[in-house]
Amino acid sequence: MGVPHLTRRAFASAAAAAAAFPRFARAEDTIKIGAVFPSTGPAAEAGKLQLNGARQALETVNEKGVLGRKLELVVEDDQTTNPGAVLAFSRLAGRPEIAAFIGPIRSTQVEAMSPDVLKVGKPMMIGGTSPTLTNQGNKWLFRCRPNDTYSAKVIAEFGVADLKKQKWALVYSTDSFGTNGMKALEAALKDKGITPVLMQGYTNQASDYTAVVLAVRQSGADILGSYFTFENDLGIFARQLRQLGVTIPWVGSPSIVNTTALNLAGRALFGTYGVADYAVDATPASKAFADRYQTLYKAIPDNQSSWTFDAVNLLARAISDAGNTEPEKIRAALAATRGFAGAEGEYNFDSKGDGLRGYNVVRNENGKIVFDRRIEVKE
Amino acid sequence: MSLVPQLLFTGVGIGAIYALVALGFVLLIRAASVVNFAQGEFSMLGAYAMVVLSSLLGVPYWVALPIAIVLMAGFGVLFAGATYWPLRHRGQLPVIISTIGASIFLANTVLALYGPSPEVLPGLFDTPGFEVGGVFMDSQYVAIMVTAAAMLLLQFLIFEKTLLGKKLQATSQDKEMASLLGIPVALMVLITFAYSAALGGLAGILVAPVLFVSVGMGTIISLKAFAANIIGGFGSIPGAILGGLALGIVETYGAA
């Protein structure tokens, strides 16, 4: 018993496999895109969403192929840390067959990897929104989300023009994201001739926001603008804000419409506004992306998936336009992208590598995020 | 404007949590000479136990609460068996390192099981709170203060008025002498671990509706509890309580 013997059927399937082998060999001849996504650590869940978006784009791209070949993703785990991101990138950078990269959504990780990207000299699509990333003279970085200066301009524009409010209270995290956001919002308001009545910082992971809420209440502000980094801080603040009777309109940075924040804060966020780089109903392209995403993954997509979806499509287009996988040619083709309708909006890359300049304003209607309008910033 | 009393109210509320965790901390230092760096994880586990029981399994809140506390006490015994017992004759440092290891292990186990998104745990009462003289009293903060005061009273009664309490005190003062007097020192140490874990778990459950339930909540709380211990004098029980309250109040006023 148990002695294997070669049946005719087993022989036939082995022969079929052997015959199929040249096809496996040909599968090696794909155009490879290296991706640095988190698959372990606190952002592991987000990493899965990023991969979903990229895979969805590959599905359509590979129906036709690029330069007669298929695109293939090579994913390395950044472990949700800066050293992890640098290590993951160096593993990818060591593979000469990789034509271009998709980098992390976290600005701090992009910052850590940026010098290595410059050394390797191949295009990298990034999702980090810190304005500094594309202002350091690294011509290989291409951003697939609008940067934070635009979110501040859109918050100011919506609050002043649409909600007709002048007395602003700004609440922000004292980390680099929050401070930069606050400065950008302050500058955007200054352009409209407004000086905020209150600028109140808080430290991340504070257990209590009573003092911050009371400062907002006493400032006499009629509108609140905020830059919160973590959803649980936002949740605690929102609840204490309502408990202490502050009901002024509130326009927040993207974390205010994040699923986790909605879940944590519940009723406390009803009626608030937020800016979001991705909204399902913003454009026909974003709607089409969401429809297919829902069929594939049985969930409503958010910005974690939309930017990687765009990144793959932009790269596919650029490689096709370049005619080969020479890095400088792909870079030139990316930089020449004009009027490309992506899920995140219309891409027009500027000389720094910023492709998008618009944000969607959404509002929280009893816990449901409803698209209000898209504001494109004109410069 | 009721700025000062409002801040005092939340300061005392959050300080009471630090005091509860600091208390569990001090008891272990005294009874077993263990500086337990996983004390915050006790709070995190207690809160997650409540999430599993009440949100996932649908056990009513007031039934789930004692079950979670008993589970945490049991966990305290297991914890002692894994981190303290094998190393108890090797001095303080190896045990401290082993509690740090346990803290990392526990946080990552919960992360792997539950993911990074924070969970919501409802409060003890349905009403968000009430206003007294211009000060908004969050019902959960009131519950925290009342429970903390009750636990302190209970602990005082047990330690000062019962034979078990006297045995525990004797063990914490001098293990060798206590064992010569026929006190089962090992059992006393295990009871202290169980009590300390239950206390930490209770603190976690109480604070969860305010701070949400997340893997990182343990680190935040234990850091503050540790500071409370230092402020109040290392190893002092009244010091831990005062230190916790002082820290809560200073923190709240400091932000103003």
XYZ file of C-alpha atoms in Angstrom:
635
model
C 0.000 0.000 0.000
C 0.972 3.563 -0.544
C 3.530 2.781 -3.236
C 2.984 5.338 -5.974
C 2.615 3.929 -9.429
C 2.347 5.840 -12.628
C -1.175 5.686 -14.046
C -1.934 6.763 -17.554
C -3.862 9.745 -16.227
C -1.015 10.910 -14.001
C 1.378 10.568 -16.907
C -0.958 12.562 -19.120
C -1.268 15.398 -16.613
C 2.485 15.428 -16.039
C 2.987 15.664 -19.775
C 0.470 18.481 -19.970
C 2.293 20.309 -17.206
C 5.574 19.844 -19.010
C 4.007 21.152 -22.199
C 2.704 24.149 -20.297
C 6.138 24.903 -18.920
C 7.277 27.170 -21.737
C 4.241 29.269 -20.900
C 5.468 29.642 -17.312
C 8.796 30.660 -18.722
C 7.048 33.272 -20.822
C 5.135 34.488 -17.755
C 8.542 35.516 -16.432
C 8.697 37.968 -19.273
C 6.381 40.474 -17.636
C 6.934 44.141 -16.927
C 7.454 44.290 -13.189
C 6.236 47.019 -10.858
C 7.732 46.949 -7.361
C 5.320 47.924 -4.594
C 6.115 48.798 -0.972
C 2.938 48.159 1.019
C 2.456 47.261 4.697
C 1.361 43.668 5.205
C 2.333 43.477 8.880
C 2.168 46.038 11.711
C -0.603 48.513 12.553
C -1.296 49.463 8.903
C -1.573 45.866 7.682
C -5.284 46.322 7.061
C -4.655 49.458 4.993
C -1.948 47.587 3.086
C -4.510 45.042 1.976
C -6.732 47.824 0.636
C -3.810 49.319 -1.278
C -3.102 45.954 -2.852
C -6.793 45.585 -3.772
C -6.734 48.837 -5.747
C -3.523 47.932 -7.566
C -4.802 44.446 -8.446
C -8.061 45.865 -9.758
C -6.130 48.117 -12.128
C -3.918 45.211 -13.275
C -7.009 43.226 -14.226
C -7.990 45.751 -16.923
C -4.456 46.678 -17.946
C -3.537 43.039 -18.540
C -6.539 42.392 -20.787
C -4.708 44.300 -23.493
C -1.208 44.212 -22.052
C 1.476 46.886 -22.200
C 3.994 46.757 -25.060
C 2.687 43.237 -25.729
C 3.558 42.075 -22.213
C 1.697 41.790 -18.946
C 2.257 43.967 -15.899
C 3.145 42.156 -12.702
C 3.276 43.471 -9.136
C 6.168 42.526 -6.867
C 5.127 43.434 -3.316
C 7.461 43.900 -0.352
C 6.254 44.495 3.225
C 7.235 47.802 4.872
C 6.113 46.538 8.332
C 4.450 49.951 8.867
C 7.820 51.380 9.946
C 10.401 53.683 8.347
C 13.304 51.196 8.594
C 10.956 48.526 7.220
C 10.104 50.749 4.253
C 13.756 51.461 3.476
C 14.597 47.756 3.709
C 11.633 46.763 1.526
C 12.665 49.281 -1.093
C 16.274 48.117 -1.096
C 15.096 44.549 -1.757
C 13.100 45.811 -4.748
C 15.851 48.136 -5.921
C 18.203 45.160 -6.133
C 16.100 43.653 -8.925
C 17.060 45.284 -12.220
C 14.007 43.863 -14.040
C 11.678 46.157 -12.073
C 10.638 49.100 -14.241
C 9.000 51.404 -11.700
C 7.745 51.482 -8.130
C 4.679 52.231 -6.080
C 5.644 53.609 -2.680
C 3.869 54.010 0.643
C 0.916 56.231 1.571
C 2.720 57.479 4.682
C 4.706 60.665 4.127
C 7.287 59.808 6.761
C 8.121 56.545 4.964
C 8.362 58.229 1.580
C 10.682 60.756 3.201
C 12.874 57.926 4.505
C 13.020 56.194 1.108
C 13.392 59.285 -1.058
C 17.235 59.414 -1.122
C 17.394 55.757 -2.201
C 14.802 56.343 -4.927
C 16.964 59.179 -6.231
C 19.998 56.869 -6.287
C 18.155 54.044 -8.072
C 16.739 56.482 -10.624
C 13.400 54.920 -11.488
C 9.929 56.489 -11.151
C 7.987 55.919 -7.941
C 4.287 56.669 -7.501
C 3.581 57.845 -3.948
C 0.512 58.360 -1.761
C 1.992 60.485 1.044
C 0.439 63.960 1.134
C 3.073 66.018 2.960
C 3.848 68.971 0.622
C 7.611 68.705 1.272
C 7.938 65.327 -0.494
C 7.726 66.803 -3.982
C 9.630 69.937 -3.010
C 13.029 68.352 -2.396
C 14.126 68.125 -5.996
C 13.535 64.391 -6.385
C 12.319 64.157 -9.972
C 11.430 60.457 -9.666
C 8.510 60.925 -7.250
C 4.996 61.239 -8.679
C 2.163 61.859 -6.260
C -1.211 60.179 -6.844
C -3.095 62.143 -4.187
C -3.532 65.909 -3.771
C -1.035 67.280 -1.228
C -2.010 68.917 2.070
C -1.700 72.517 0.896
C -4.739 71.825 -1.285
C -6.788 70.312 1.547
C -6.228 73.510 3.565
C -7.234 75.686 0.605
C -10.387 73.627 0.067
C -11.322 73.721 3.781
C -10.902 77.515 3.775
C -12.749 77.967 0.477
C -15.702 75.823 1.552
C -16.004 77.396 5.020
C -15.796 80.976 3.788
C -17.602 80.805 0.438
C -20.172 78.058 0.996
C -20.836 78.186 4.740
C -20.198 81.967 4.897
C -18.219 81.843 8.158
C -15.468 84.239 9.177
C -14.500 83.465 12.792
C -12.331 80.370 12.606
C -11.055 78.165 15.406
C -8.302 75.769 14.282
C -7.640 72.597 16.259
C -4.607 70.582 15.192
C -2.298 67.782 16.261
C 1.148 69.078 17.228
C 2.855 66.383 15.116
C 4.314 67.262 11.700
C 1.122 66.422 9.787
C -1.089 68.535 12.054
C 1.298 71.468 12.337
C 1.847 71.663 8.578
C -1.911 71.390 8.001
C -2.583 74.162 10.493
C 0.027 76.423 8.895
C -1.420 75.779 5.425
C -4.957 76.486 6.654
C -3.824 79.646 8.398
C -2.163 80.792 5.161
C -5.232 79.898 3.078
C -7.457 81.915 5.420
C -4.994 84.826 5.347
C -5.369 84.899 1.562
C -9.042 85.560 2.211
C -8.234 88.275 4.752
C -9.129 86.180 7.776
C -7.095 85.714 10.966
C -8.294 82.737 13.052
C -9.679 83.622 16.496
C -8.082 80.499 17.976
C -5.261 78.135 17.039
C -5.240 75.315 19.551
C -2.822 72.385 19.373
C -3.097 69.084 21.208
C -0.657 66.197 21.661
C -1.475 62.852 20.044
C -2.955 60.186 22.341
C -4.119 62.737 24.915
C -6.747 61.121 27.118
C -8.861 64.208 27.558
C -9.797 67.215 25.388
C -11.870 69.229 27.856
C -9.351 72.079 27.857
C -9.256 72.210 24.038
C -13.056 72.140 23.781
C -13.443 74.874 26.378
C -10.915 77.017 24.486
C -13.011 76.600 21.309
C -16.187 77.438 23.208
C -14.709 80.552 24.774
C -13.094 81.825 21.584
C -16.499 82.782 20.157
C -15.619 81.068 16.853
C -18.475 80.321 14.451
C -16.638 77.598 12.519
C -14.126 74.913 13.406
C -11.353 73.692 11.108
C -9.307 70.694 12.215
C -6.272 68.570 11.423
C -6.464 65.339 13.429
C -3.904 62.602 12.822
C -5.452 59.682 14.725
C -9.083 58.621 14.626
C -9.314 57.774 18.326
C -8.171 61.294 19.272
C -10.765 62.670 16.873
C -13.427 60.421 18.412
C -12.738 61.526 21.987
C -12.586 65.200 20.967
C -15.825 65.003 18.957
C -17.705 63.460 21.832
C -16.454 65.964 24.394
C -17.173 68.817 21.953
C -20.838 67.814 21.754
C -21.082 67.094 25.488
C -19.874 70.569 26.314
C -22.440 72.041 23.973
C -20.352 73.220 20.995
C -22.451 72.922 17.819
C -20.703 75.262 15.336
C -20.068 73.904 11.816
C -16.929 71.791 11.578
C -14.823 71.158 8.471
C -12.091 68.610 9.086
C -9.103 67.062 7.344
C -9.657 63.630 5.719
C -9.561 61.635 8.997
C -13.008 63.030 9.916
C -14.693 60.912 7.219
C -12.577 57.827 7.848
C -14.591 54.663 8.583
C -12.853 54.160 11.938
C -13.624 57.716 13.065
C -17.275 57.335 12.035
C -17.490 54.125 13.996
C -15.837 55.556 17.118
C -17.480 58.966 17.300
C -20.936 57.941 16.053
C -23.507 60.683 16.539
C -20.887 63.220 17.627
C -19.770 63.619 13.992
C -23.238 63.903 12.437
C -23.535 67.112 10.424
C -19.774 67.667 10.097
C -17.947 68.279 6.821
C -14.723 66.778 5.690
C -12.404 66.984 2.739
C -11.630 63.699 1.042
C -9.300 63.018 -1.846
C -11.532 60.138 -2.900
C -15.326 60.169 -2.942
C -17.421 57.563 -4.737
C -19.759 60.065 -6.424
C -17.163 62.699 -7.322
C -16.616 61.873 -10.995
C -17.693 59.189 -13.511
C -14.226 57.639 -13.168
C -14.417 57.421 -9.378
C -17.910 55.909 -9.642
C -16.783 53.310 -12.197
C -13.840 52.388 -9.971
C -16.146 51.958 -6.960
C -18.648 49.802 -8.893
C -16.013 47.338 -10.045
C -14.337 47.374 -6.619
C -17.601 46.444 -4.946
C -18.081 43.512 -7.310
C -14.539 42.285 -6.719
C -14.107 42.842 -2.985
C -17.666 43.255 -1.609
C -16.787 46.549 0.082
C -16.943 50.273 -0.635
C -13.473 51.546 -1.559
C -11.739 54.465 0.139
C -8.629 56.485 -0.693
C -6.315 53.613 0.319
C -7.377 51.707 -2.805
C -8.149 54.547 -5.222
C -4.625 55.962 -5.362
C -2.912 52.620 -6.020
C -5.528 51.940 -8.702
C -4.565 55.224 -10.355
C -0.845 54.578 -9.816
C -0.936 51.307 -11.779
C -3.042 52.831 -14.569
C -0.766 55.872 -14.849
C 2.331 53.663 -14.995
C 0.767 51.369 -17.595
C -0.074 54.366 -19.734
C 3.349 55.950 -19.298
C 5.232 52.726 -20.144
C 3.048 52.301 -23.196
C 3.702 55.924 -24.277
C 7.427 55.556 -23.579
C 7.600 52.587 -25.926
C 10.065 50.746 -23.660
C 10.932 50.407 -19.975
C 13.824 52.838 -19.889
C 13.393 54.789 -16.608
C 14.039 58.254 -18.065
C 11.497 57.667 -20.840
C 8.834 56.430 -18.394
C 9.516 59.458 -16.230
C 9.118 61.829 -19.176
C 5.876 60.122 -20.193
C 4.507 60.391 -16.633
C 5.470 64.059 -16.429
C 3.648 64.679 -19.723
C 0.369 63.213 -18.384
C -2.443 65.689 -18.981
C -6.172 65.297 -18.382
C -5.991 61.675 -17.246
C -9.293 60.797 -15.549
C -8.382 58.703 -12.516
C -10.444 57.535 -9.555
C -8.912 60.321 -7.438
C -9.566 63.051 -10.012
C -8.029 64.500 -13.152
C -4.250 64.107 -13.306
C -2.057 66.865 -14.703
C 1.480 66.406 -13.434
C 3.427 69.578 -12.736
C 7.200 69.900 -12.808
C 7.436 68.796 -9.167
C 5.432 65.590 -9.597
C 2.093 66.658 -8.148
C -0.742 65.297 -10.252
C -3.871 66.448 -8.448
C -5.024 69.804 -7.107
C -8.587 69.143 -6.033
C -10.466 67.804 -3.044
C -14.022 66.617 -2.559
C -16.105 68.127 0.194
C -18.291 65.491 1.811
C -20.713 65.743 4.691
C -21.738 63.300 7.375
C -25.475 62.834 7.089
C -26.503 60.742 10.082
C -23.440 58.578 9.747
C -23.530 58.288 5.958
C -20.891 60.095 3.942
C -22.544 62.144 1.209
C -20.680 63.877 -1.609
C -21.227 67.639 -1.536
C -19.004 69.139 -4.188
C -15.547 68.974 -5.707
C -13.307 71.989 -5.401
C -10.381 72.319 -7.805
C -7.773 74.764 -6.572
C -6.662 77.239 -9.217
C -3.147 78.605 -8.953
C -17.698 80.402 32.845
C -17.062 77.136 34.586
C -13.562 76.471 33.304
C -11.847 75.585 36.566
C -14.437 73.140 38.003
C -14.971 71.546 34.574
C -11.275 70.812 34.204
C -11.072 69.606 37.800
C -13.911 67.170 37.185
C -12.309 65.533 34.128
C -8.885 65.685 35.755
C -10.035 63.739 38.796
C -11.931 61.297 36.534
C -8.953 60.439 34.394
C -6.662 60.543 37.446
C -8.820 57.914 39.145
C -8.025 55.523 36.292
C -4.303 56.132 36.637
C -4.674 55.574 40.395
C -6.432 52.223 39.896
C -3.748 50.937 37.541
C -0.979 52.375 39.742
C -2.486 50.520 42.684
C -2.227 47.173 40.893
C 1.333 48.102 40.032
C 2.288 48.887 43.648
C 0.754 45.723 45.050
C 2.961 43.591 42.813
C 6.051 45.579 43.700
C 5.341 45.028 47.378
C 4.163 41.428 47.361
C 6.495 39.953 44.767
C 9.129 42.657 44.194
C 8.017 42.645 40.557
C 7.931 45.826 38.499
C 5.301 44.685 36.042
C 5.628 46.376 32.675
C 2.593 44.490 31.391
C 0.267 46.215 33.863
C -1.211 48.351 31.077
C -1.831 45.238 28.993
C -4.038 43.953 31.839
C -6.262 46.982 31.212
C -6.196 46.405 27.466
C -7.072 42.709 27.879
C -9.882 43.512 30.320
C -11.396 45.935 27.818
C -11.072 43.434 24.956
C -12.609 40.713 27.140
C -15.621 43.004 27.559
C -15.762 43.674 23.809
C -15.758 39.938 23.106
C -18.336 39.153 25.798
C -20.788 42.009 25.382
C -20.432 43.066 21.740
C -19.545 39.764 20.097
C -21.287 37.143 22.238
C -24.168 39.403 23.263
C -23.820 38.808 27.017
C -25.673 41.592 28.921
C -23.301 44.279 30.224
C -23.866 43.665 33.926
C -23.336 39.899 33.490
C -20.315 40.351 31.248
C -18.610 42.706 33.712
C -18.102 40.172 36.568
C -17.209 37.448 34.048
C -14.523 39.682 32.543
C -13.136 40.522 35.996
C -12.974 36.824 36.980
C -11.326 35.998 33.645
C -8.742 38.685 34.294
C -8.049 37.322 37.797
C -7.504 33.891 36.239
C -5.284 35.459 33.652
C -3.263 37.068 36.454
C -2.472 33.599 37.833
C -1.460 32.356 34.377
C 0.670 35.458 33.909
C 2.433 34.801 37.226
C 3.065 31.200 36.183
C 4.572 32.251 32.876
C 6.603 35.340 33.730
C 7.294 35.327 37.470
C 7.369 31.754 38.719
C 10.184 30.271 36.619
C 12.428 33.283 37.340
C 11.518 34.060 40.944
C 14.904 33.028 42.379
C 16.930 34.885 39.767
C 16.521 38.385 41.153
C 14.467 41.334 39.928
C 15.920 42.104 36.529
C 15.084 38.842 34.702
C 11.482 39.097 35.913
C 11.233 42.707 34.727
C 12.570 41.715 31.309
C 10.136 38.849 31.173
C 7.199 41.201 31.902
C 8.389 43.516 29.119
C 8.445 40.508 26.805
C 4.977 39.522 27.956
C 3.733 43.043 27.291
C 4.985 42.955 23.683
C 3.617 39.454 23.214
C 0.164 40.331 24.555
C -0.153 43.545 22.530
C 0.838 41.809 19.301
C -1.389 38.806 19.957
C -4.387 41.104 20.307
C -3.230 43.037 17.228
C -3.098 39.819 15.218
C -6.521 38.705 16.460
C -8.359 42.007 16.369
C -6.512 44.251 13.940
C -5.461 47.836 14.499
C -8.892 49.532 14.349
C -10.092 50.691 17.765
C -13.343 49.210 19.071
C -16.229 50.947 20.785
C -17.407 49.724 24.178
C -20.629 51.251 25.536
C -20.542 52.940 28.939
C -22.088 51.745 32.175
C -25.062 54.039 31.712
C -27.119 54.973 28.677
C -27.194 58.674 29.478
C -24.127 60.661 28.357
C -24.217 62.780 31.529
C -25.829 65.709 33.278
C -25.029 69.292 34.144
C -24.527 70.613 37.671
C -23.879 74.320 38.149
C -22.469 74.792 34.647
C -20.221 71.744 34.907
C -20.963 68.861 32.570
C -20.657 65.570 34.449
C -19.907 62.767 32.000
C -21.710 59.731 33.426
C -18.738 57.487 32.667
C -16.357 59.753 34.598
C -18.793 59.676 37.533
C -18.826 55.869 37.313
C -15.025 55.809 37.228
C -14.739 57.987 40.339
C -17.351 56.043 42.307
C -15.834 52.684 41.372
C -12.317 53.832 42.159
C -13.407 55.092 45.582
C -15.283 51.845 46.244
C -12.269 49.749 45.230
C -10.001 51.727 47.529
C -12.412 51.249 50.427
C -12.754 47.534 49.662
C -9.021 47.153 49.480
C -8.592 48.965 52.782
C -11.147 46.674 54.455
C -9.581 43.512 53.057
C -6.026 44.478 53.939
C -6.737 45.870 57.388
C -9.735 43.896 58.664
C -9.341 40.338 57.371
C -6.898 37.532 58.117
C -6.220 37.121 54.386
C -5.280 40.792 54.220
C -2.897 40.431 57.136
C -1.261 37.419 55.480
C -0.882 39.365 52.228
C 0.665 42.275 54.110
C 3.028 39.960 55.985
C 4.109 38.389 52.686
C 4.773 41.756 51.131
C 6.787 42.929 54.147
C 9.036 39.913 54.634
C 8.553 36.703 52.676
C 10.998 34.659 54.746
C 9.448 35.619 58.052
C 5.950 35.081 56.663
C 6.800 31.561 55.549
C 8.311 30.795 58.968
C 4.974 31.817 60.471
C 3.239 29.242 58.295
C 1.792 31.647 55.743
C 1.620 30.015 52.269
C 3.783 32.649 50.571
C 3.420 31.236 47.057
C -0.363 31.297 47.335
C -0.265 34.875 48.630
C 1.861 35.976 45.677
C -0.522 34.287 43.251
C -3.496 36.005 44.914
C -1.718 39.347 44.518
C -1.152 38.682 40.805
C -4.808 37.718 40.370
C -5.998 40.812 42.227
C -3.619 43.085 40.358
C -4.768 41.759 36.970
C -8.435 42.063 37.959
C -7.871 45.647 39.105
C -6.070 46.510 35.865
C -8.826 44.845 33.848
C -11.487 46.797 35.721
C -9.640 50.053 35.026
C -9.499 49.151 31.333
C -13.222 48.389 31.195
C -14.065 51.628 32.992
C -11.907 53.802 30.779
C -12.830 52.064 27.489
C -15.980 54.136 26.783
C -13.878 57.286 27.172
C -10.635 56.305 25.401
C -11.974 53.497 23.148
C -10.555 49.985 23.090
C -7.312 49.729 21.167
C -4.130 47.697 21.285
C -2.164 50.801 22.257
C -4.381 51.776 25.206
C -2.342 49.625 27.609
C 0.899 51.450 26.859
C -0.665 54.880 27.363
C -2.250 53.919 30.680
C 0.714 52.028 32.115
C 3.106 54.847 31.308
C 0.929 57.258 33.291
C 0.455 54.741 36.102
C 4.207 54.270 36.286
C 4.679 58.027 36.527
C 1.997 58.140 39.238
C 4.032 55.606 41.208
C 7.174 57.638 40.917
C 5.377 60.846 41.902
C 3.790 59.166 44.922
C 6.968 57.422 46.060
C 7.929 54.038 44.653
C 5.980 51.251 46.326
C 3.700 53.450 48.411
C -0.015 52.647 48.222
C -1.432 56.048 49.280
C 1.310 57.624 47.154
C 0.133 55.739 44.063
C -3.422 56.961 44.539
C -2.434 60.563 45.165
C 0.119 60.417 42.358
C -2.536 59.142 39.926
C -5.009 61.850 40.851
C -2.360 64.566 40.749
C -1.200 63.425 37.311
C -4.763 63.444 35.943
C -5.410 66.958 37.219
C -2.056 68.371 36.093
C -2.515 66.813 32.663
C -5.955 68.355 32.198
C -4.942 71.810 33.425
C -1.685 71.612 31.519
C -3.583 71.352 28.236
C -5.603 74.496 29.041
